[in-house]
Amino acid sequence: MASTGVDTSIKRTSLREKKQQDHGMLDDVEGVRENGSIPLSYDHTHRRLKPRHVQLIGIGGTIGTALYVQIGRALMKGGPASLFIAFTFWCVVILCVNNSMSEMVTYLPITSPFIRFAGRFVDESFGEATMVPFEIVACTQILGYWGTSKVLPDSAVITICIVLYALINMVVVKFYGESEFWLALGKLLLIVGLIAFTFITMVGGNPHRDVYGFRYWKNPGAFAEYYTTGDLGRFMGFIACLIQASFTIAGPDYVAISAGEAENARVTMLRAFKAVFYRLTSFFVLGSLAVGIVVPHNDPAMKAAFLEGLPGAAASPYVVAMDRLQIRILPDIVNALILTSAFSAGNSYVYCASRCLYGLALDGQAPKLFARCTRNGVPVYAVLLVLAIALLSFLQVSNSAAVVLSWFVSLVTASQLINFSVMSVTYLFFLRALKAQGISRDSLPHKAWGQPYMTYFALVCTVVMCFVGGYEVFLPGNWDVPTFMFGYTMIAVYPAVYFGWKWTNMPKVPKAEDVNVFREEKEQIDAYQATYVPEPPS
């Protein structure tokens, strides 16, 4: 049978685990095994995620409502050509981050790897540094397409989402994997269907028999002017699209987070990381191209939806295009699938955020309470804290959904860019430690191409975008305190947390030859991989 822990190939049953089975008590990482104590960095979640779960969880976290809803805002600002170029460029940046993460995670597939690697390879303070509310608010906005706010208030929708997230994430991780597998499969069918819809309708397969092709690239044009006119206006439109791309496009972080709970981890994770390239190409590059084909960037319905916060924003550019072509029923089906996409993305973020917090607790960088797991391997208190943060979605009750979504876009974009920057710096320190300790990269389970140059490129791009992301608030007439706070708070919070941790705990940046490259944990993973036997299909 497949193993259910880091050292599952060696069947050890601790005294506390026995109590857990007998009495259903919470399991603490400070429990004991037969021949000694479990170190604080020991993973106590269970390896029950199968390869298909990991692949679809990567899709589930990668594709949210931004690819269907918020992408229309970028189209409106920059035009179809700017949107396509910006998304293609940012896919290259994320692919570079993916290369560095794949090399480290396949070397050591543990829970919350990029946070714990940062603390070990760089500096404890470096690893200490909310997407859930975004997707919940998006759910209420999408439901507005059918006028549900007249029957079901936004607060009720938000409450239902949070309760469902709790039910799914508080049970066995395998159940979460199954639920996310089917939800993510729906996303996959949706994006493939929308790309097919774009091709069929553009060549005349629509009620009007209109072969419109790339008409909207000529009229109103491929590049839109944003904020000002001329070349500067078109450049600012491109920057707006690039900011949207940096929020929308993800991949390696959602794949990596499941490393500590994946069966046959090294093989499974390597396949998942390789699949990121195809995801980026098919979902984001083709998706951004399709959006610019089906609807003009100056469409009045889309502009009203985003500028005035009308329920039409829930329809997304695709549904706006279907309404323009007078296609019935299909808009409702697509809107329903987008709703499940939003719910699925929020579900993935609860999982990912709770495992990040759990990883911090394992390394002593968060209260030990968050490292406690149920007997089913669920870090219950970490999940509860993430769900508490999801209460931010109630901001929508006193503000329009469109306004709150824009706030969360700013907040999450900065957080995500900081994460990618940290991953890049961590990988450079990882290479430094390997070289100093005489460990050849050829001995690693996976050797990424183009390193370290790809990582330097990704680091420069992500750091620059951290500061560019909220620049619009400084333009004349655009100053808005909430927008500024959501756009730049994380840039101030991260160094504050870093230096605060450094001041209170006084950790030193280790010399490259002294870096602990997880040798003990690697031996456990090596033993697990050497004796892994796939669980027979039931």
Coordinates of C-alpha atoms in Angstrom, one line a residue:
M1 CA 0.0 0.0 0.0
A2 CA 1.0 3.6 -0.5
S3 CA 2.5 5.4 2.4
T4 CA 0.8 8.0 4.5
G5 CA 3.7 10.1 5.9
V6 CA 7.2 11.2 5.1
D7 CA 8.8 8.0 6.4
T8 CA 5.9 5.8 5.6
S9 CA 8.0 3.1 4.1
I10 CA 9.2 2.3 7.6
K11 CA 6.0 1.4 9.5
R12 CA 6.4 3.1 12.8
T13 CA 3.5 3.7 15.1
S14 CA 4.1 6.3 17.8
L15 CA 2.6 6.3 21.3
R16 CA 0.7 9.4 20.5
E17 CA -0.5 8.0 17.1
K18 CA -1.9 5.0 19.0
K19 CA -3.7 7.3 21.4
Q20 CA -4.9 9.2 18.4
Q21 CA -6.4 6.1 16.8
D22 CA -8.0 5.0 20.1
H23 CA -9.3 8.3 21.3
G24 CA -9.5 10.5 18.2
M25 CA -7.2 13.1 19.8
L26 CA -5.4 15.8 17.9
D27 CA -1.9 14.8 16.9
D28 CA 1.0 17.1 17.9
V29 CA 4.3 17.3 16.1
E30 CA 6.0 16.8 19.4
G31 CA 4.7 13.3 19.7
V32 CA 7.2 10.4 20.0
R33 CA 7.9 7.4 17.8
E34 CA 9.3 4.1 18.9
N35 CA 13.0 5.0 19.0
G36 CA 13.0 8.8 19.7
S37 CA 11.2 12.1 19.4
I38 CA 9.9 13.5 16.1
P39 CA 11.8 16.7 15.2
L40 CA 9.7 19.9 15.0
S41 CA 10.3 20.0 11.2
Y42 CA 8.6 16.6 10.8
D43 CA 5.7 16.5 8.4
H44 CA 2.7 14.9 10.0
T45 CA 0.2 15.3 7.1
H46 CA -0.6 12.2 5.1
R47 CA 0.6 11.3 1.6
R48 CA -2.8 10.5 0.1
L49 CA -2.9 12.7 -3.0
K50 CA -2.6 10.7 -6.2
P51 CA -0.9 12.0 -9.3
R52 CA -4.2 12.9 -10.9
H53 CA -5.1 14.9 -7.8
V54 CA -1.8 16.9 -7.9
Q55 CA -2.2 17.6 -11.6
L56 CA -5.8 18.9 -11.2
I57 CA -5.0 20.8 -8.0
G58 CA -2.4 22.7 -10.0
I59 CA -5.0 23.6 -12.5
G60 CA -7.6 24.4 -9.8
G61 CA -5.3 26.9 -8.1
T62 CA -4.0 28.3 -11.4
I63 CA -7.3 29.1 -13.1
G64 CA -9.7 31.3 -11.2
T65 CA -12.2 33.9 -12.2
A66 CA -9.5 36.3 -13.2
L67 CA -9.1 34.5 -16.5
Y68 CA -12.8 34.9 -17.3
V69 CA -13.9 38.1 -15.5
Q70 CA -11.0 40.4 -14.5
I71 CA -9.2 39.9 -17.8
G72 CA -12.0 42.0 -19.4
R73 CA -10.8 45.0 -17.4
A74 CA -7.3 44.6 -18.9
L75 CA -8.7 44.2 -22.4
M76 CA -10.6 47.5 -21.9
K77 CA -7.4 49.3 -20.8
G78 CA -4.9 48.0 -23.3
G79 CA -6.6 46.4 -26.2
P80 CA -6.3 42.8 -27.6
A81 CA -2.6 43.1 -28.8
S82 CA -1.3 44.5 -25.6
L83 CA -3.3 41.8 -23.6
F84 CA -1.8 39.0 -25.7
I85 CA 1.8 40.3 -25.6
A86 CA 1.6 41.0 -21.8
F87 CA 0.2 37.5 -21.0
T88 CA 2.8 35.8 -23.3
F89 CA 5.6 37.7 -21.7
W90 CA 4.5 36.9 -18.1
C91 CA 4.1 33.3 -19.0
V92 CA 7.8 33.2 -19.8
V93 CA 8.6 34.8 -16.4
I94 CA 6.5 32.2 -14.5
L95 CA 8.1 29.4 -16.5
C96 CA 11.5 30.6 -15.2
V97 CA 10.1 30.5 -11.6
N98 CA 8.8 27.0 -12.4
N99 CA 12.2 25.8 -13.4
S100 CA 13.8 26.8 -10.1
M101 CA 11.0 25.4 -8.0
S102 CA 10.9 22.1 -9.8
E103 CA 14.6 21.5 -9.1
M104 CA 14.2 22.2 -5.4
V105 CA 10.9 20.5 -4.8
T106 CA 11.8 17.2 -6.6
Y107 CA 15.0 17.2 -4.4
L108 CA 12.9 17.5 -1.3
P109 CA 9.1 17.2 -1.6
I110 CA 7.9 18.4 1.8
T111 CA 4.9 20.4 3.0
S112 CA 5.0 24.1 2.2
P113 CA 8.4 23.8 0.5
F114 CA 9.1 27.3 -0.8
I115 CA 8.5 28.8 2.7
R116 CA 10.6 26.3 4.5
F117 CA 13.4 26.4 1.8
A118 CA 13.6 30.1 2.2
G119 CA 14.0 29.8 6.0
R120 CA 16.7 27.1 5.6
F121 CA 18.7 28.2 2.6
V122 CA 18.6 31.9 3.0
D123 CA 17.7 33.1 6.5
E124 CA 15.0 32.2 9.0
S125 CA 13.6 35.7 8.8
F126 CA 13.3 35.3 5.0
G127 CA 10.9 32.4 5.3
E128 CA 8.5 34.3 7.7
A129 CA 7.3 36.8 5.6
T130 CA -5.8 36.2 0.4
M131 CA -6.8 34.9 -2.4
V132 CA -9.8 33.3 -0.7
P133 CA -11.8 36.5 -0.2
F134 CA -11.2 37.4 -3.8
E135 CA -12.9 34.3 -5.2
I136 CA -15.8 34.5 -2.7
V137 CA -16.6 38.0 -3.8
A138 CA -16.3 36.9 -7.4
C139 CA -18.9 34.2 -6.6
T140 CA -21.4 36.8 -5.5
Q141 CA -20.6 39.0 -8.5
I142 CA -21.1 36.1 -10.9
L143 CA -24.4 35.1 -9.3
G144 CA -25.5 38.7 -9.9
Y145 CA -25.8 37.9 -13.6
W146 CA -29.0 36.1 -12.7
G147 CA -30.2 38.8 -10.4
T148 CA -29.9 36.5 -7.3
S149 CA -29.2 39.5 -5.0
K150 CA -32.9 40.2 -5.0
V151 CA -33.6 36.7 -3.5
L152 CA -30.3 35.8 -1.8
P153 CA -28.3 38.6 -0.2
D154 CA -24.5 38.7 -0.7
S155 CA -23.9 38.0 2.9
A156 CA -25.7 34.7 2.6
V157 CA -23.7 33.7 -0.5
I158 CA -20.4 34.5 1.3
T159 CA -21.5 32.5 4.4
I160 CA -22.4 29.5 2.2
C161 CA -19.0 29.6 0.5
I162 CA -17.1 29.7 3.7
V163 CA -19.1 26.9 5.3
L164 CA -18.6 24.7 2.2
Y165 CA -14.8 25.4 2.2
A166 CA -14.7 24.4 5.9
L167 CA -16.6 21.1 5.2
I168 CA -14.3 20.2 2.3
N169 CA -11.0 21.2 3.9
M170 CA -11.6 19.8 7.4
V171 CA -11.9 16.2 6.4
V172 CA -9.4 13.7 5.0
V173 CA -7.0 15.3 2.5
K174 CA -8.0 12.6 0.0
F175 CA -11.6 13.9 0.0
Y176 CA -10.3 17.4 -0.7
G177 CA -8.2 15.9 -3.6
E178 CA -11.3 14.2 -5.1
S179 CA -13.5 17.3 -4.8
E180 CA -10.8 19.5 -6.3
F181 CA -10.1 16.9 -9.1
W182 CA -13.7 17.1 -10.3
L183 CA -14.0 20.9 -9.9
A184 CA -10.8 21.5 -11.7
L185 CA -11.8 19.1 -14.5
G186 CA -14.8 21.4 -15.0
K187 CA -12.4 24.3 -15.4
L188 CA -10.4 22.4 -17.9
L189 CA -13.5 21.7 -20.0
L190 CA -14.6 25.3 -19.7
I191 CA -11.4 26.9 -21.0
V192 CA -11.1 24.4 -23.8
G193 CA -14.8 25.0 -24.7
L194 CA -14.3 28.8 -24.7
I195 CA -11.3 28.6 -27.0
A196 CA -13.3 26.3 -29.3
F197 CA -16.2 28.8 -29.1
T198 CA -13.9 31.6 -30.2
F199 CA -12.6 29.7 -33.2
I200 CA -16.1 28.4 -34.3
T201 CA -17.8 31.8 -34.0
M202 CA -14.9 33.8 -35.6
V203 CA -15.1 31.7 -38.8
G204 CA -18.9 32.1 -39.1
G205 CA -20.4 29.5 -36.8
N206 CA -22.8 31.9 -35.1
P207 CA -26.5 32.8 -35.5
H208 CA -25.6 35.8 -37.7
R209 CA -23.3 33.7 -40.0
D210 CA -20.8 36.6 -39.4
V211 CA -17.2 35.7 -40.2
Y212 CA -15.7 38.4 -38.0
G213 CA -12.2 36.9 -37.6
F214 CA -9.8 39.5 -36.2
R215 CA -12.2 42.4 -36.9
Y216 CA -11.9 43.9 -33.5
W217 CA -8.1 44.1 -33.9
K218 CA -8.7 46.5 -36.7
N219 CA -11.8 48.3 -35.4
P220 CA -11.6 49.7 -32.7
G221 CA -7.9 48.6 -32.9
A222 CA -5.2 46.3 -31.6
F223 CA -3.9 48.8 -29.0
A224 CA -6.0 50.9 -26.7
E225 CA -5.0 54.2 -25.2
Y226 CA -5.2 54.3 -21.4
Y227 CA -5.2 57.4 -19.3
T228 CA -3.6 59.6 -22.0
T229 CA -3.3 59.6 -25.8
G230 CA -0.6 58.6 -28.3
D231 CA 2.3 56.2 -27.8
L232 CA 2.4 57.0 -24.1
G233 CA -1.3 56.0 -23.7
R234 CA -0.7 52.8 -25.6
F235 CA 2.3 52.0 -23.4
M236 CA 0.3 52.6 -20.3
G237 CA -2.4 50.3 -21.7
F238 CA 0.3 47.6 -22.1
I239 CA 1.5 48.1 -18.5
A240 CA -2.1 47.7 -17.3
C241 CA -2.3 44.4 -19.1
L242 CA 1.0 43.3 -17.7
I243 CA -0.3 44.1 -14.2
Q244 CA -3.3 42.0 -14.8
A245 CA -1.2 39.2 -16.2
S246 CA 1.0 39.2 -13.0
F247 CA -2.2 38.7 -11.0
T248 CA -3.8 36.1 -13.2
I249 CA -0.9 33.8 -14.1
A250 CA 0.4 31.4 -11.5
G251 CA 1.4 27.7 -11.5
P252 CA 4.5 26.5 -9.7
D253 CA 3.4 27.7 -6.2
Y254 CA 0.1 25.7 -6.4
V255 CA 1.9 22.6 -7.6
A256 CA 4.6 22.8 -5.0
I257 CA 2.3 23.2 -2.0
S258 CA 1.0 19.7 -2.4
A259 CA 4.5 18.1 -2.3
G260 CA 4.2 16.9 1.3
E261 CA 1.0 15.1 0.7
A262 CA 1.6 13.5 -2.7
E263 CA 2.1 9.8 -3.3
N264 CA 5.4 8.8 -5.0
A265 CA 6.3 12.5 -4.6
R266 CA 9.4 12.9 -6.7
V267 CA 7.9 11.3 -9.8
T268 CA 4.5 12.9 -9.3
M269 CA 5.9 16.4 -8.7
L270 CA 8.2 16.3 -11.6
R271 CA 5.4 15.4 -14.0
A272 CA 3.2 18.2 -12.4
F273 CA 6.0 20.8 -12.9
K274 CA 6.5 19.8 -16.5
A275 CA 2.8 20.1 -17.1
V276 CA 2.9 23.8 -16.1
F277 CA 4.4 24.7 -19.5
Y278 CA 1.4 23.3 -21.3
R279 CA -1.0 25.0 -18.9
L280 CA 0.6 28.4 -19.4
T281 CA 0.5 28.0 -23.1
S282 CA -3.0 26.6 -23.5
F283 CA -4.8 28.5 -20.8
F284 CA -3.2 31.9 -20.6
V285 CA -1.6 32.6 -23.9
L286 CA -4.5 31.2 -26.0
G287 CA -7.1 32.5 -23.4
S288 CA -5.8 36.1 -23.7
L289 CA -5.8 35.8 -27.5
A290 CA -9.4 34.5 -27.5
V291 CA -10.7 37.3 -25.3
G292 CA -9.3 39.9 -27.7
I293 CA -11.0 38.2 -30.6
V294 CA -14.6 37.8 -29.4
V295 CA -15.3 41.2 -28.0
P296 CA -14.0 44.8 -28.8
H297 CA -12.1 46.5 -26.1
N298 CA -14.6 49.4 -26.1
D299 CA -17.8 47.3 -25.7
P300 CA -20.3 49.5 -23.8
A301 CA -21.8 46.5 -21.8
M302 CA -18.3 45.5 -20.6
K303 CA -17.3 49.1 -19.8
A304 CA -20.5 49.6 -17.8
A305 CA -19.9 46.3 -15.9
F306 CA -16.4 47.3 -14.7
L307 CA -16.8 51.1 -14.4
E308 CA -20.2 51.1 -12.7
G309 CA -20.1 47.7 -10.9
L310 CA -23.1 46.4 -12.7
P311 CA -24.0 42.7 -12.5
G312 CA -23.0 42.4 -16.2
A313 CA -19.4 42.2 -14.9
A314 CA -20.3 38.7 -13.7
A315 CA -20.9 37.7 -17.3
S316 CA -17.2 38.0 -18.3
P317 CA -16.1 39.1 -21.8
Y318 CA -17.1 35.7 -23.2
V319 CA -20.7 36.0 -22.0
V320 CA -20.8 39.6 -23.3
A321 CA -19.7 38.2 -26.7
M322 CA -22.4 35.6 -26.6
D323 CA -25.0 38.2 -25.8
R324 CA -23.7 40.3 -28.7
L325 CA -24.2 37.3 -31.0
Q326 CA -27.6 36.7 -29.6
I327 CA -26.7 33.2 -28.5
R328 CA -29.2 31.9 -25.9
I329 CA -28.8 29.4 -23.1
L330 CA -25.0 29.1 -23.6
P331 CA -24.3 32.3 -21.6
D332 CA -26.1 30.9 -18.6
I333 CA -24.2 27.6 -18.9
V334 CA -20.8 29.4 -19.2
N335 CA -21.7 31.7 -16.3
A336 CA -22.6 28.7 -14.1
L337 CA -19.2 27.0 -15.0
I338 CA -17.4 30.2 -14.2
L339 CA -19.2 30.2 -10.8
T340 CA -17.8 26.7 -10.1
S341 CA -14.4 27.9 -11.3
A342 CA -14.5 30.7 -8.7
F343 CA -15.6 28.3 -6.0
S344 CA -12.9 25.8 -7.0
A345 CA -10.1 28.4 -6.9
G346 CA -11.2 29.6 -3.5
N347 CA -11.2 26.0 -2.3
S348 CA -7.6 25.6 -3.6
Y349 CA -6.5 28.7 -1.9
V350 CA -7.8 27.5 1.5
Y351 CA -5.7 24.4 1.1
C352 CA -2.6 26.2 -0.1
A353 CA -2.7 28.9 2.5
S354 CA -3.3 26.5 5.4
R355 CA -0.3 24.3 4.3
C356 CA 1.9 27.4 4.1
L357 CA 0.9 28.3 7.7
Y358 CA 1.4 24.7 8.7
G359 CA 4.9 24.7 7.2
L360 CA 5.8 27.9 9.1
A361 CA 4.7 26.2 12.4
L362 CA 6.7 23.1 11.7
D363 CA 9.9 25.2 11.5
G364 CA 8.9 27.2 14.6
Q365 CA 8.2 30.4 12.7
A366 CA 4.5 30.4 13.6
P367 CA 2.7 29.2 16.9
K368 CA 3.0 25.5 17.3
L369 CA -0.8 25.4 17.5
F370 CA -0.9 25.6 13.7
A371 CA 1.2 22.5 13.4
R372 CA -1.4 20.3 15.1
C373 CA -3.3 17.9 12.9
T374 CA -6.3 15.8 13.2
R375 CA -6.0 12.0 13.0
N376 CA -6.8 12.4 9.3
G377 CA -3.8 14.6 8.7
V378 CA -5.6 17.9 8.4
P379 CA -3.9 20.9 10.1
V380 CA -7.1 22.0 11.6
Y381 CA -6.1 25.3 13.3
A382 CA -4.3 26.5 10.2
V383 CA -7.4 25.9 8.1
L384 CA -9.6 27.7 10.7
L385 CA -7.3 30.8 10.6
V386 CA -7.4 30.9 6.8
L387 CA -11.2 30.7 6.9
A388 CA -11.2 33.5 9.4
I389 CA -9.2 35.7 6.9
A390 CA -11.9 34.8 4.3
L391 CA -14.3 36.9 6.4
L392 CA -12.7 39.9 4.6
S393 CA -15.1 39.1 1.8
F394 CA -17.9 40.6 3.8
L395 CA -16.4 44.0 2.7
Q396 CA -18.6 43.6 -0.3
V397 CA -21.7 44.1 1.9
S398 CA -20.9 47.8 2.2
N399 CA -19.1 48.2 -1.2
S400 CA -19.9 47.0 -4.8
A401 CA -18.4 43.7 -5.9
A402 CA -16.4 45.4 -8.6
V403 CA -14.7 47.8 -6.2
V404 CA -13.9 45.0 -3.7
L405 CA -12.5 42.8 -6.4
S406 CA -10.2 45.6 -7.6
W407 CA -8.9 45.9 -4.0
F408 CA -8.2 42.2 -3.7
V409 CA -6.5 42.2 -7.1
S410 CA -4.0 44.8 -5.9
L411 CA -3.4 43.0 -2.5
V412 CA -3.0 39.6 -4.0
T413 CA -0.8 40.8 -7.0
A414 CA 1.7 42.3 -4.6
S415 CA 1.7 39.2 -2.4
Q416 CA 2.1 36.8 -5.3
L417 CA 5.0 38.8 -6.8
I418 CA 6.8 38.9 -3.5
N419 CA 6.3 35.1 -3.3
F420 CA 7.9 34.6 -6.7
S421 CA 10.7 36.9 -5.8
V422 CA 11.4 34.9 -2.6
M423 CA 11.3 31.7 -4.6
S424 CA 13.9 33.1 -7.0
V425 CA 16.3 34.3 -4.3
T426 CA 15.9 31.0 -2.4
Y427 CA 16.9 29.0 -5.5
L428 CA 20.0 31.2 -6.0
F429 CA 21.0 30.5 -2.3
F430 CA 20.2 26.8 -2.9
L431 CA 22.7 26.7 -5.8
R432 CA 25.2 28.5 -3.7
A433 CA 24.9 25.9 -0.9
L434 CA 25.2 23.0 -3.3
K435 CA 28.3 24.4 -4.9
A436 CA 30.0 25.2 -1.5
Q437 CA 29.2 21.7 -0.2
G438 CA 30.4 19.9 -3.3
I439 CA 27.0 18.6 -4.3
S440 CA 26.7 18.3 -8.1
R441 CA 23.4 19.4 -9.7
D442 CA 23.8 16.3 -11.8
S443 CA 23.0 14.2 -8.7
L444 CA 19.7 15.9 -8.2
P445 CA 16.5 14.0 -9.1
H446 CA 15.8 16.8 -11.6
K447 CA 18.1 19.4 -13.2
A448 CA 16.4 22.4 -14.6
W449 CA 17.6 24.1 -17.8
G450 CA 19.0 27.6 -18.3
Q451 CA 20.0 28.1 -14.7
P452 CA 20.8 30.4 -12.9
Y453 CA 20.1 32.9 -15.7
M454 CA 16.4 32.1 -15.9
T455 CA 16.1 32.8 -12.2
Y456 CA 17.9 36.1 -12.4
F457 CA 15.5 37.1 -15.2
A458 CA 12.5 36.1 -13.1
L459 CA 13.8 37.9 -10.0
V460 CA 14.3 41.2 -11.8
C461 CA 10.8 41.0 -13.5
T462 CA 8.9 40.2 -10.3
V463 CA 10.7 42.8 -8.1
V464 CA 10.0 45.5 -10.7
M465 CA 6.4 44.6 -11.0
C466 CA 6.0 44.7 -7.2
F467 CA 6.4 48.5 -7.4
V468 CA 4.8 49.0 -10.8
G469 CA 1.6 47.2 -9.8
G470 CA -0.1 50.1 -8.0
Y471 CA 1.4 53.0 -9.9
E472 CA -2.0 54.2 -11.2
V473 CA -3.0 55.6 -7.8
F474 CA -0.2 58.2 -8.2
L475 CA -1.5 59.6 -11.5
P476 CA -3.3 63.0 -11.3
G477 CA -6.9 62.6 -10.1
N478 CA -6.5 58.9 -9.2
W479 CA -5.5 59.1 -5.6
D480 CA -7.6 56.8 -3.4
V481 CA -6.6 55.6 0.1
P482 CA -8.1 52.1 0.0
T483 CA -6.5 51.4 -3.5
F484 CA -3.1 52.7 -2.2
M485 CA -3.3 50.5 1.0
F486 CA -4.3 47.4 -0.9
G487 CA -1.7 48.0 -3.6
Y488 CA 1.4 48.7 -1.4
T489 CA 0.6 47.3 2.1
M490 CA 2.3 43.9 1.4
I491 CA 5.4 45.7 0.1
A492 CA 5.7 47.4 3.5
V493 CA 4.6 44.4 5.6
Y494 CA 7.1 41.9 4.2
P495 CA 10.3 43.9 5.2
A496 CA 8.6 44.7 8.5
V497 CA 8.0 41.1 9.3
Y498 CA 11.5 40.1 8.1
F499 CA 13.4 42.6 10.2
G500 CA 11.0 42.1 13.1
W501 CA 11.7 38.4 13.2
K502 CA 15.4 39.1 12.8
W503 CA 15.4 41.5 15.7
T504 CA 13.5 39.3 18.1
N505 CA 15.2 36.0 17.2
M506 CA 18.6 37.2 16.0
P507 CA 19.1 34.5 13.3
K508 CA 22.3 34.8 11.2
V509 CA 22.5 34.3 7.5
P510 CA 24.3 30.9 7.3
K511 CA 27.5 30.5 5.3
A512 CA 27.0 28.5 2.2
E513 CA 29.1 25.6 3.5
D514 CA 27.0 25.5 6.8
V515 CA 23.6 25.5 5.2
N516 CA 21.5 22.5 6.3
V517 CA 20.2 21.2 3.0
F518 CA 17.6 18.9 4.7
R519 CA 19.9 15.9 4.7
E520 CA 17.9 14.0 7.3
E521 CA 14.6 14.7 5.6
K522 CA 16.1 13.8 2.2
E523 CA 17.1 10.4 3.6
Q524 CA 13.5 9.8 4.7
I525 CA 12.3 10.7 1.2
D526 CA 14.9 8.5 -0.4
A527 CA 13.8 5.6 1.8
Y528 CA 10.1 6.2 0.9
Q529 CA 10.8 6.4 -2.8
A530 CA 13.0 3.3 -2.8
T531 CA 10.2 1.2 -1.2
Y532 CA 7.2 2.8 -2.6
V533 CA 4.6 0.4 -3.9
P534 CA 1.5 1.9 -5.7
E535 CA -1.8 1.2 -4.0
P536 CA -3.8 -1.2 -6.2
P537 CA -6.9 0.4 -7.7
S538 CA -10.0 -0.3 -5.7

